[in-house]
């Protein structure tokens, strides 16, 4: 059954680990869809798998889509896609909406929004939390920043991708919130992992410690959804990159600096995650920070200290 007359035409730019399952949710909801990625082979492959159209560049996509979703690595990449060669912004019609689901920089997002506003194009920042598993099921937590009218226009679309939608403020506010969420998540991982290392060296079972933490006040997202699944299993494949976590922590500290907030714990958190990225090298999953913590502790979980 076609819904072409019911739904606005949607463009989706950025077909990475998160982008593909998110775009699939949009397609399955019945939205007419056009996709684009910097990797042209990937664009063609994903378009075929979703029965969507493949765009040759962002400009081609912008000519026919009323709402465009960007799911890209950084705000700088978003800006390049919008304002670079064959740019999206020049092709979009007045009244169009850009939904930036990138984990971006709040200040850069606000700059981009001001430039788009000159052409009567609205921007809403809508970063997500929940990782690849919840992207596949459409159960992401989505933070929304923008004016009320724009958010209401995109609400049916983002509802295809997430079950928890929270309006946090004006443009840029959702990107600030996402970075702060990841700051808390990153800190919880580090302290939980340190506790496991201390207990392991004392002789406690890491598996038992995780069970106790999850039944007690030490419970957090890492104890519930990361330690057994990705650290104790030694899989280290949660689907979110270490480099992206470091980027998000940098954004959180950028907001701290802009607001003149003293952040000793947050600064140490960024320092440790950055050191892990430098030590472990590129292409690592964020849960591999546990290997860095084992390295500086001098022992692996469940093994005798070296």
mmCIF file of C-alpha atoms in Angstrom:
data_model
loop_
_atom_site.group_PDB
_atom_site.id
_atom_site.type_symbol
_atom_site.label_atom_id
_atom_site.label_comp_id
_atom_site.label_asym_id
_atom_site.label_seq_id
_atom_site.Cartn_x
_atom_site.Cartn_y
_atom_site.Cartn_z
ATOM 1 C CA UNK A 1 0.000 0.000 0.000
ATOM 2 C CA UNK A 2 1.479 3.320 -1.055
ATOM 3 C CA UNK A 3 1.586 6.256 1.317
ATOM 4 C CA UNK A 4 3.126 8.693 -1.150
ATOM 5 C CA UNK A 5 0.159 11.057 -0.890
ATOM 6 C CA UNK A 6 0.034 10.882 2.909
ATOM 7 C CA UNK A 7 3.610 11.536 3.926
ATOM 8 C CA UNK A 8 6.199 14.147 2.939
ATOM 9 C CA UNK A 9 9.117 12.931 0.875
ATOM 10 C CA UNK A 10 12.108 12.285 3.145
ATOM 11 C CA UNK A 11 15.814 12.389 2.352
ATOM 12 C CA UNK A 12 18.272 10.513 4.581
ATOM 13 C CA UNK A 13 21.966 11.413 4.485
ATOM 14 C CA UNK A 14 24.532 9.254 6.289
ATOM 15 C CA UNK A 15 24.241 5.481 5.986
ATOM 16 C CA UNK A 16 26.540 4.261 8.733
ATOM 17 C CA UNK A 17 25.953 1.748 11.517
ATOM 18 C CA UNK A 18 23.153 3.891 12.970
ATOM 19 C CA UNK A 19 21.893 5.508 9.780
ATOM 20 C CA UNK A 20 20.919 2.330 7.967
ATOM 21 C CA UNK A 21 18.576 0.882 10.600
ATOM 22 C CA UNK A 22 17.116 4.347 11.218
ATOM 23 C CA UNK A 23 16.452 4.835 7.499
ATOM 24 C CA UNK A 24 14.897 1.383 7.398
ATOM 25 C CA UNK A 25 12.406 2.412 10.091
ATOM 26 C CA UNK A 26 11.441 5.450 8.002
ATOM 27 C CA UNK A 27 10.974 3.341 4.872
ATOM 28 C CA UNK A 28 8.938 0.710 6.711
ATOM 29 C CA UNK A 29 6.641 3.433 8.072
ATOM 30 C CA UNK A 30 5.658 4.214 4.487
ATOM 31 C CA UNK A 31 7.549 7.442 3.834
ATOM 32 C CA UNK A 32 8.753 7.917 0.236
ATOM 33 C CA UNK A 33 12.523 7.890 0.767
ATOM 34 C CA UNK A 34 15.709 8.984 -0.995
ATOM 35 C CA UNK A 35 19.108 8.159 0.546
ATOM 36 C CA UNK A 36 22.653 9.413 0.130
ATOM 37 C CA UNK A 37 26.057 8.544 1.562
ATOM 38 C CA UNK A 38 29.559 9.688 0.639
ATOM 39 C CA UNK A 39 30.202 6.047 -0.351
ATOM 40 C CA UNK A 40 28.283 5.732 -3.642
ATOM 41 C CA UNK A 41 28.361 1.919 -3.609
ATOM 42 C CA UNK A 42 26.863 1.935 -0.128
ATOM 43 C CA UNK A 43 24.203 4.406 -1.252
ATOM 44 C CA UNK A 44 23.157 2.083 -4.086
ATOM 45 C CA UNK A 45 23.218 -1.008 -1.874
ATOM 46 C CA UNK A 46 21.134 0.534 0.918
ATOM 47 C CA UNK A 47 18.683 2.141 -1.520
ATOM 48 C CA UNK A 48 18.052 -1.241 -3.121
ATOM 49 C CA UNK A 49 17.574 -2.964 0.237
ATOM 50 C CA UNK A 50 15.045 -0.315 1.344
ATOM 51 C CA UNK A 51 13.279 0.070 -2.011
ATOM 52 C CA UNK A 52 14.332 3.730 -1.822
ATOM 53 C CA UNK A 53 15.827 6.044 -4.422
ATOM 54 C CA UNK A 54 19.584 6.644 -4.457
ATOM 55 C CA UNK A 55 20.832 10.216 -4.800
ATOM 56 C CA UNK A 56 24.083 11.003 -6.633
ATOM 57 C CA UNK A 57 24.764 13.916 -4.272
ATOM 58 C CA UNK A 58 23.127 15.896 -1.488
ATOM 59 C CA UNK A 59 21.906 18.553 -3.919
ATOM 60 C CA UNK A 60 19.932 16.023 -5.965
ATOM 61 C CA UNK A 61 18.287 14.771 -2.788
ATOM 62 C CA UNK A 62 17.409 18.294 -1.669
ATOM 63 C CA UNK A 63 15.541 19.104 -4.894
ATOM 64 C CA UNK A 64 12.752 16.620 -4.207
ATOM 65 C CA UNK A 65 12.605 16.133 -0.420
ATOM 66 C CA UNK A 66 10.627 18.282 2.019
ATOM 67 C CA UNK A 67 12.352 16.883 5.122
ATOM 68 C CA UNK A 68 16.004 15.810 5.198
ATOM 69 C CA UNK A 69 17.577 13.789 8.001
ATOM 70 C CA UNK A 70 21.338 14.004 8.526
ATOM 71 C CA UNK A 71 23.088 11.276 10.535
ATOM 72 C CA UNK A 72 26.760 12.163 10.144
ATOM 73 C CA UNK A 73 29.984 11.974 12.192
ATOM 74 C CA UNK A 74 30.402 15.660 13.102
ATOM 75 C CA UNK A 75 28.874 19.116 12.710
ATOM 76 C CA UNK A 76 31.671 20.026 10.296
ATOM 77 C CA UNK A 77 30.552 17.208 7.985
ATOM 78 C CA UNK A 78 26.944 18.413 8.289
ATOM 79 C CA UNK A 79 28.074 21.908 7.290
ATOM 80 C CA UNK A 80 30.012 20.544 4.296
ATOM 81 C CA UNK A 81 26.978 18.562 3.131
ATOM 82 C CA UNK A 82 24.737 21.605 3.451
ATOM 83 C CA UNK A 83 26.956 24.325 2.043
ATOM 84 C CA UNK A 84 29.702 22.578 0.027
ATOM 85 C CA UNK A 85 29.773 21.556 -3.644
ATOM 86 C CA UNK A 86 26.400 20.149 -4.785
ATOM 87 C CA UNK A 87 25.235 21.315 -1.372
ATOM 88 C CA UNK A 88 21.917 20.447 0.157
ATOM 89 C CA UNK A 89 20.966 23.939 1.354
ATOM 90 C CA UNK A 90 20.963 25.528 -2.102
ATOM 91 C CA UNK A 91 18.673 22.801 -3.434
ATOM 92 C CA UNK A 92 16.089 22.792 -0.648
ATOM 93 C CA UNK A 93 12.833 24.641 -1.160
ATOM 94 C CA UNK A 94 11.680 27.333 1.242
ATOM 95 C CA UNK A 95 9.760 25.766 4.117
ATOM 96 C CA UNK A 96 11.865 22.599 4.115
ATOM 97 C CA UNK A 97 13.211 21.112 7.347
ATOM 98 C CA UNK A 98 16.632 19.678 8.144
ATOM 99 C CA UNK A 99 16.546 17.193 11.037
ATOM 100 C CA UNK A 100 20.124 16.890 12.256
ATOM 101 C CA UNK A 101 20.383 13.596 14.177
ATOM 102 C CA UNK A 102 24.168 13.837 14.303
ATOM 103 C CA UNK A 103 25.760 14.115 17.763
ATOM 104 C CA UNK A 104 26.868 17.639 16.976
ATOM 105 C CA UNK A 105 28.322 20.772 18.511
ATOM 106 C CA UNK A 106 25.567 23.045 19.899
ATOM 107 C CA UNK A 107 27.299 26.280 18.871
ATOM 108 C CA UNK A 108 27.967 25.037 15.314
ATOM 109 C CA UNK A 109 24.391 23.785 15.070
ATOM 110 C CA UNK A 110 23.139 27.251 15.988
ATOM 111 C CA UNK A 111 25.395 28.806 13.327
ATOM 112 C CA UNK A 112 24.091 26.375 10.704
ATOM 113 C CA UNK A 113 20.481 27.081 11.717
ATOM 114 C CA UNK A 114 20.993 30.840 11.294
ATOM 115 C CA UNK A 115 22.383 30.362 7.780
ATOM 116 C CA UNK A 116 19.477 28.093 6.808
ATOM 117 C CA UNK A 117 16.953 30.512 8.279
ATOM 118 C CA UNK A 118 18.052 33.128 5.733
ATOM 119 C CA UNK A 119 16.593 30.820 3.063
ATOM 120 C CA UNK A 120 13.459 30.049 5.123
ATOM 121 C CA UNK A 121 14.690 26.535 5.902
ATOM 122 C CA UNK A 122 14.183 25.289 9.460
ATOM 123 C CA UNK A 123 16.581 23.121 11.429
ATOM 124 C CA UNK A 124 15.825 20.838 14.359
ATOM 125 C CA UNK A 125 18.607 19.020 16.200
ATOM 126 C CA UNK A 126 17.477 15.520 17.152
ATOM 127 C CA UNK A 127 20.389 13.409 18.418
ATOM 128 C CA UNK A 128 19.678 9.879 19.606
ATOM 129 C CA UNK A 129 20.680 7.501 22.373
ATOM 130 C CA UNK A 130 20.325 3.732 22.482
ATOM 131 C CA UNK A 131 22.890 2.466 19.993
ATOM 132 C CA UNK A 132 22.474 0.070 17.086
ATOM 133 C CA UNK A 133 20.190 -2.420 18.890
ATOM 134 C CA UNK A 134 17.554 0.214 19.640
ATOM 135 C CA UNK A 135 18.010 1.818 16.210
ATOM 136 C CA UNK A 136 16.992 -1.535 14.695
ATOM 137 C CA UNK A 137 13.853 -1.821 16.831
ATOM 138 C CA UNK A 138 12.880 1.849 16.528
ATOM 139 C CA UNK A 139 13.171 2.332 20.281
ATOM 140 C CA UNK A 140 15.752 5.107 20.376
ATOM 141 C CA UNK A 141 15.626 7.934 22.896
ATOM 142 C CA UNK A 142 15.504 11.128 20.833
ATOM 143 C CA UNK A 143 16.207 14.622 22.143
ATOM 144 C CA UNK A 144 14.632 17.500 20.199
ATOM 145 C CA UNK A 145 15.837 21.095 19.919
ATOM 146 C CA UNK A 146 14.051 23.713 17.853
ATOM 147 C CA UNK A 147 10.935 25.861 17.663
ATOM 148 C CA UNK A 148 7.642 24.253 18.617
ATOM 149 C CA UNK A 149 6.072 24.401 15.148
ATOM 150 C CA UNK A 150 9.040 22.690 13.481
ATOM 151 C CA UNK A 151 9.154 19.968 16.118
ATOM 152 C CA UNK A 152 5.451 19.225 15.666
ATOM 153 C CA UNK A 153 5.941 18.889 11.896
ATOM 154 C CA UNK A 154 8.698 16.303 12.307
ATOM 155 C CA UNK A 155 7.217 14.458 15.294
ATOM 156 C CA UNK A 156 5.493 11.733 13.201
ATOM 157 C CA UNK A 157 8.758 11.091 11.338
ATOM 158 C CA UNK A 158 11.043 10.845 14.369
ATOM 159 C CA UNK A 159 8.428 8.705 16.118
ATOM 160 C CA UNK A 160 9.228 5.997 13.556
ATOM 161 C CA UNK A 161 12.763 5.849 14.942
ATOM 162 C CA UNK A 162 12.274 6.401 18.663
ATOM 163 C CA UNK A 163 9.853 5.686 21.482
ATOM 164 C CA UNK A 164 11.152 8.346 23.905
ATOM 165 C CA UNK A 165 10.906 11.857 22.455
ATOM 166 C CA UNK A 166 11.900 14.736 24.714
ATOM 167 C CA UNK A 167 11.801 18.403 23.703
ATOM 168 C CA UNK A 168 14.694 20.001 25.580
ATOM 169 C CA UNK A 169 14.680 23.580 24.256
ATOM 170 C CA UNK A 170 15.689 25.705 21.303
ATOM 171 C CA UNK A 171 18.067 24.865 18.458
ATOM 172 C CA UNK A 172 21.339 23.431 19.789
ATOM 173 C CA UNK A 173 19.908 22.388 23.139
ATOM 174 C CA UNK A 174 19.414 18.767 22.104
ATOM 175 C CA UNK A 175 23.020 18.502 20.955
ATOM 176 C CA UNK A 176 24.143 19.880 24.309
ATOM 177 C CA UNK A 177 21.933 17.362 26.117
ATOM 178 C CA UNK A 178 23.253 14.450 24.041
ATOM 179 C CA UNK A 179 26.859 15.318 24.854
ATOM 180 C CA UNK A 180 26.032 15.634 28.550
ATOM 181 C CA UNK A 181 24.225 12.289 28.481
ATOM 182 C CA UNK A 182 27.297 10.645 27.001
ATOM 183 C CA UNK A 183 29.479 12.347 29.606
ATOM 184 C CA UNK A 184 27.447 10.691 32.368
ATOM 185 C CA UNK A 185 27.482 7.371 30.500
ATOM 186 C CA UNK A 186 31.249 7.543 29.962
ATOM 187 C CA UNK A 187 31.906 8.372 33.599
ATOM 188 C CA UNK A 188 29.697 5.521 34.751
ATOM 189 C CA UNK A 189 31.607 3.077 32.563
ATOM 190 C CA UNK A 190 34.994 4.152 33.933
ATOM 191 C CA UNK A 191 34.058 3.967 37.600
ATOM 192 C CA UNK A 192 32.216 0.686 37.165
ATOM 193 C CA UNK A 193 35.164 -0.860 35.381
ATOM 194 C CA UNK A 194 37.561 0.350 38.096
ATOM 195 C CA UNK A 195 35.352 -1.302 40.722
ATOM 196 C CA UNK A 196 35.439 -4.578 38.764
ATOM 197 C CA UNK A 197 39.219 -4.409 38.538
ATOM 198 C CA UNK A 198 39.597 -3.753 42.272
ATOM 199 C CA UNK A 199 37.233 -6.583 43.132
ATOM 200 C CA UNK A 200 38.810 -8.968 40.645
ATOM 201 C CA UNK A 201 42.257 -8.391 42.141
ATOM 202 C CA UNK A 202 40.736 -9.014 45.593
ATOM 203 C CA UNK A 203 39.389 -12.340 44.352
ATOM 204 C CA UNK A 204 35.764 -11.532 43.556
ATOM 205 C CA UNK A 205 34.139 -12.937 40.409
ATOM 206 C CA UNK A 206 33.527 -10.152 37.833
ATOM 207 C CA UNK A 207 30.246 -11.816 36.800
ATOM 208 C CA UNK A 208 29.062 -11.910 40.404
ATOM 209 C CA UNK A 209 30.079 -8.296 40.930
ATOM 210 C CA UNK A 210 28.005 -7.210 37.923
ATOM 211 C CA UNK A 211 25.009 -9.136 39.285
ATOM 212 C CA UNK A 212 25.359 -7.471 42.690
ATOM 213 C CA UNK A 213 25.776 -3.988 41.170
ATOM 214 C CA UNK A 214 22.640 -4.521 39.086
ATOM 215 C CA UNK A 215 20.660 -5.462 42.208
ATOM 216 C CA UNK A 216 22.116 -2.570 44.195
ATOM 217 C CA UNK A 217 22.643 1.176 44.145
ATOM 218 C CA UNK A 218 25.775 0.940 41.962
ATOM 219 C CA UNK A 219 23.674 -0.017 38.947
ATOM 220 C CA UNK A 220 24.115 2.055 35.767
ATOM 221 C CA UNK A 221 23.760 1.582 32.023
ATOM 222 C CA UNK A 222 27.218 0.021 31.726
ATOM 223 C CA UNK A 223 26.603 -2.529 34.489
ATOM 224 C CA UNK A 224 23.275 -3.426 32.896
ATOM 225 C CA UNK A 225 24.033 -3.418 29.190
ATOM 226 C CA UNK A 226 27.778 -3.396 28.574
ATOM 227 C CA UNK A 227 29.967 -5.224 31.095
ATOM 228 C CA UNK A 228 28.742 -8.806 30.634
ATOM 229 C CA UNK A 229 27.687 -8.306 27.014
ATOM 230 C CA UNK A 230 30.808 -6.665 25.618
ATOM 231 C CA UNK A 231 33.606 -6.612 28.223
ATOM 232 C CA UNK A 232 33.451 -9.917 30.088
ATOM 233 C CA UNK A 233 32.559 -11.627 26.796
ATOM 234 C CA UNK A 234 35.689 -9.943 25.298
ATOM 235 C CA UNK A 235 33.608 -9.038 22.224
ATOM 236 C CA UNK A 236 34.073 -5.243 22.489
ATOM 237 C CA UNK A 237 31.550 -4.704 19.701
ATOM 238 C CA UNK A 238 28.696 -2.594 21.093
ATOM 239 C CA UNK A 239 28.479 -0.633 17.822
ATOM 240 C CA UNK A 240 29.554 2.833 19.002
ATOM 241 C CA UNK A 241 33.096 3.964 18.272
ATOM 242 C CA UNK A 242 35.670 5.038 20.840
ATOM 243 C CA UNK A 243 36.525 8.016 18.645
ATOM 244 C CA UNK A 244 32.874 9.119 18.655
ATOM 245 C CA UNK A 245 32.713 8.913 22.443
ATOM 246 C CA UNK A 246 35.820 11.089 22.709
ATOM 247 C CA UNK A 247 34.222 13.550 20.265
ATOM 248 C CA UNK A 248 31.043 13.743 22.360
ATOM 249 C CA UNK A 249 33.009 14.244 25.574
ATOM 250 C CA UNK A 250 34.881 17.060 23.868
ATOM 251 C CA UNK A 251 31.539 18.685 22.991
ATOM 252 C CA UNK A 252 30.412 18.404 26.619
ATOM 253 C CA UNK A 253 33.605 20.103 27.797
ATOM 254 C CA UNK A 254 33.171 22.746 25.078
ATOM 255 C CA UNK A 255 29.747 23.564 26.545
ATOM 256 C CA UNK A 256 31.317 23.633 30.019
ATOM 257 C CA UNK A 257 33.900 26.143 28.815
ATOM 258 C CA UNK A 258 31.283 28.310 27.101
ATOM 259 C CA UNK A 259 29.210 28.389 30.299
ATOM 260 C CA UNK A 260 32.264 28.959 32.528
ATOM 261 C CA UNK A 261 31.517 25.793 34.531
ATOM 262 C CA UNK A 262 34.318 24.228 36.577
ATOM 263 C CA UNK A 263 34.428 20.513 35.733
ATOM 264 C CA UNK A 264 37.268 18.576 37.411
ATOM 265 C CA UNK A 265 35.638 15.130 37.073
ATOM 266 C CA UNK A 266 34.473 15.722 33.508
ATOM 267 C CA UNK A 267 37.937 16.923 32.498
ATOM 268 C CA UNK A 268 39.526 13.785 33.969
ATOM 269 C CA UNK A 269 36.932 11.639 32.197
ATOM 270 C CA UNK A 270 37.815 13.178 28.825
ATOM 271 C CA UNK A 271 41.525 12.804 29.582
ATOM 272 C CA UNK A 272 41.161 9.067 30.294
ATOM 273 C CA UNK A 273 39.014 8.343 27.254
ATOM 274 C CA UNK A 274 41.387 10.357 25.051
ATOM 275 C CA UNK A 275 44.348 8.404 26.406
ATOM 276 C CA UNK A 276 42.534 5.159 25.612
ATOM 277 C CA UNK A 277 41.923 6.317 22.035
ATOM 278 C CA UNK A 278 45.599 7.233 21.638
ATOM 279 C CA UNK A 279 46.831 3.987 23.197
ATOM 280 C CA UNK A 280 44.461 1.556 21.472
ATOM 281 C CA UNK A 281 44.523 3.204 18.045
ATOM 282 C CA UNK A 282 41.784 3.912 15.495
ATOM 283 C CA UNK A 283 38.696 1.837 14.755
ATOM 284 C CA UNK A 284 37.987 0.677 18.313
ATOM 285 C CA UNK A 285 34.579 0.175 19.897
ATOM 286 C CA UNK A 286 33.983 2.442 22.900
ATOM 287 C CA UNK A 287 33.732 -0.581 25.233
ATOM 288 C CA UNK A 288 37.394 -1.343 24.464
ATOM 289 C CA UNK A 289 38.259 1.472 26.896
ATOM 290 C CA UNK A 290 38.058 -1.410 29.406
ATOM 291 C CA UNK A 291 41.211 -2.869 27.829
ATOM 292 C CA UNK A 292 42.990 0.430 28.455
ATOM 293 C CA UNK A 293 41.845 0.365 32.080
ATOM 294 C CA UNK A 294 43.132 -3.202 32.407
ATOM 295 C CA UNK A 295 46.424 -2.077 30.916
ATOM 296 C CA UNK A 296 46.979 0.692 33.460
ATOM 297 C CA UNK A 297 45.758 -1.553 36.299
ATOM 298 C CA UNK A 298 48.229 -4.254 35.296
ATOM 299 C CA UNK A 299 45.695 -7.095 35.121
ATOM 300 C CA UNK A 300 42.719 -8.327 33.136
ATOM 301 C CA UNK A 301 39.370 -9.003 34.751
ATOM 302 C CA UNK A 302 39.316 -12.483 36.262
ATOM 303 C CA UNK A 303 43.061 -13.019 35.867
ATOM 304 C CA UNK A 304 45.927 -12.875 38.326
ATOM 305 C CA UNK A 305 47.705 -9.476 38.436
ATOM 306 C CA UNK A 306 50.877 -9.377 36.397
#
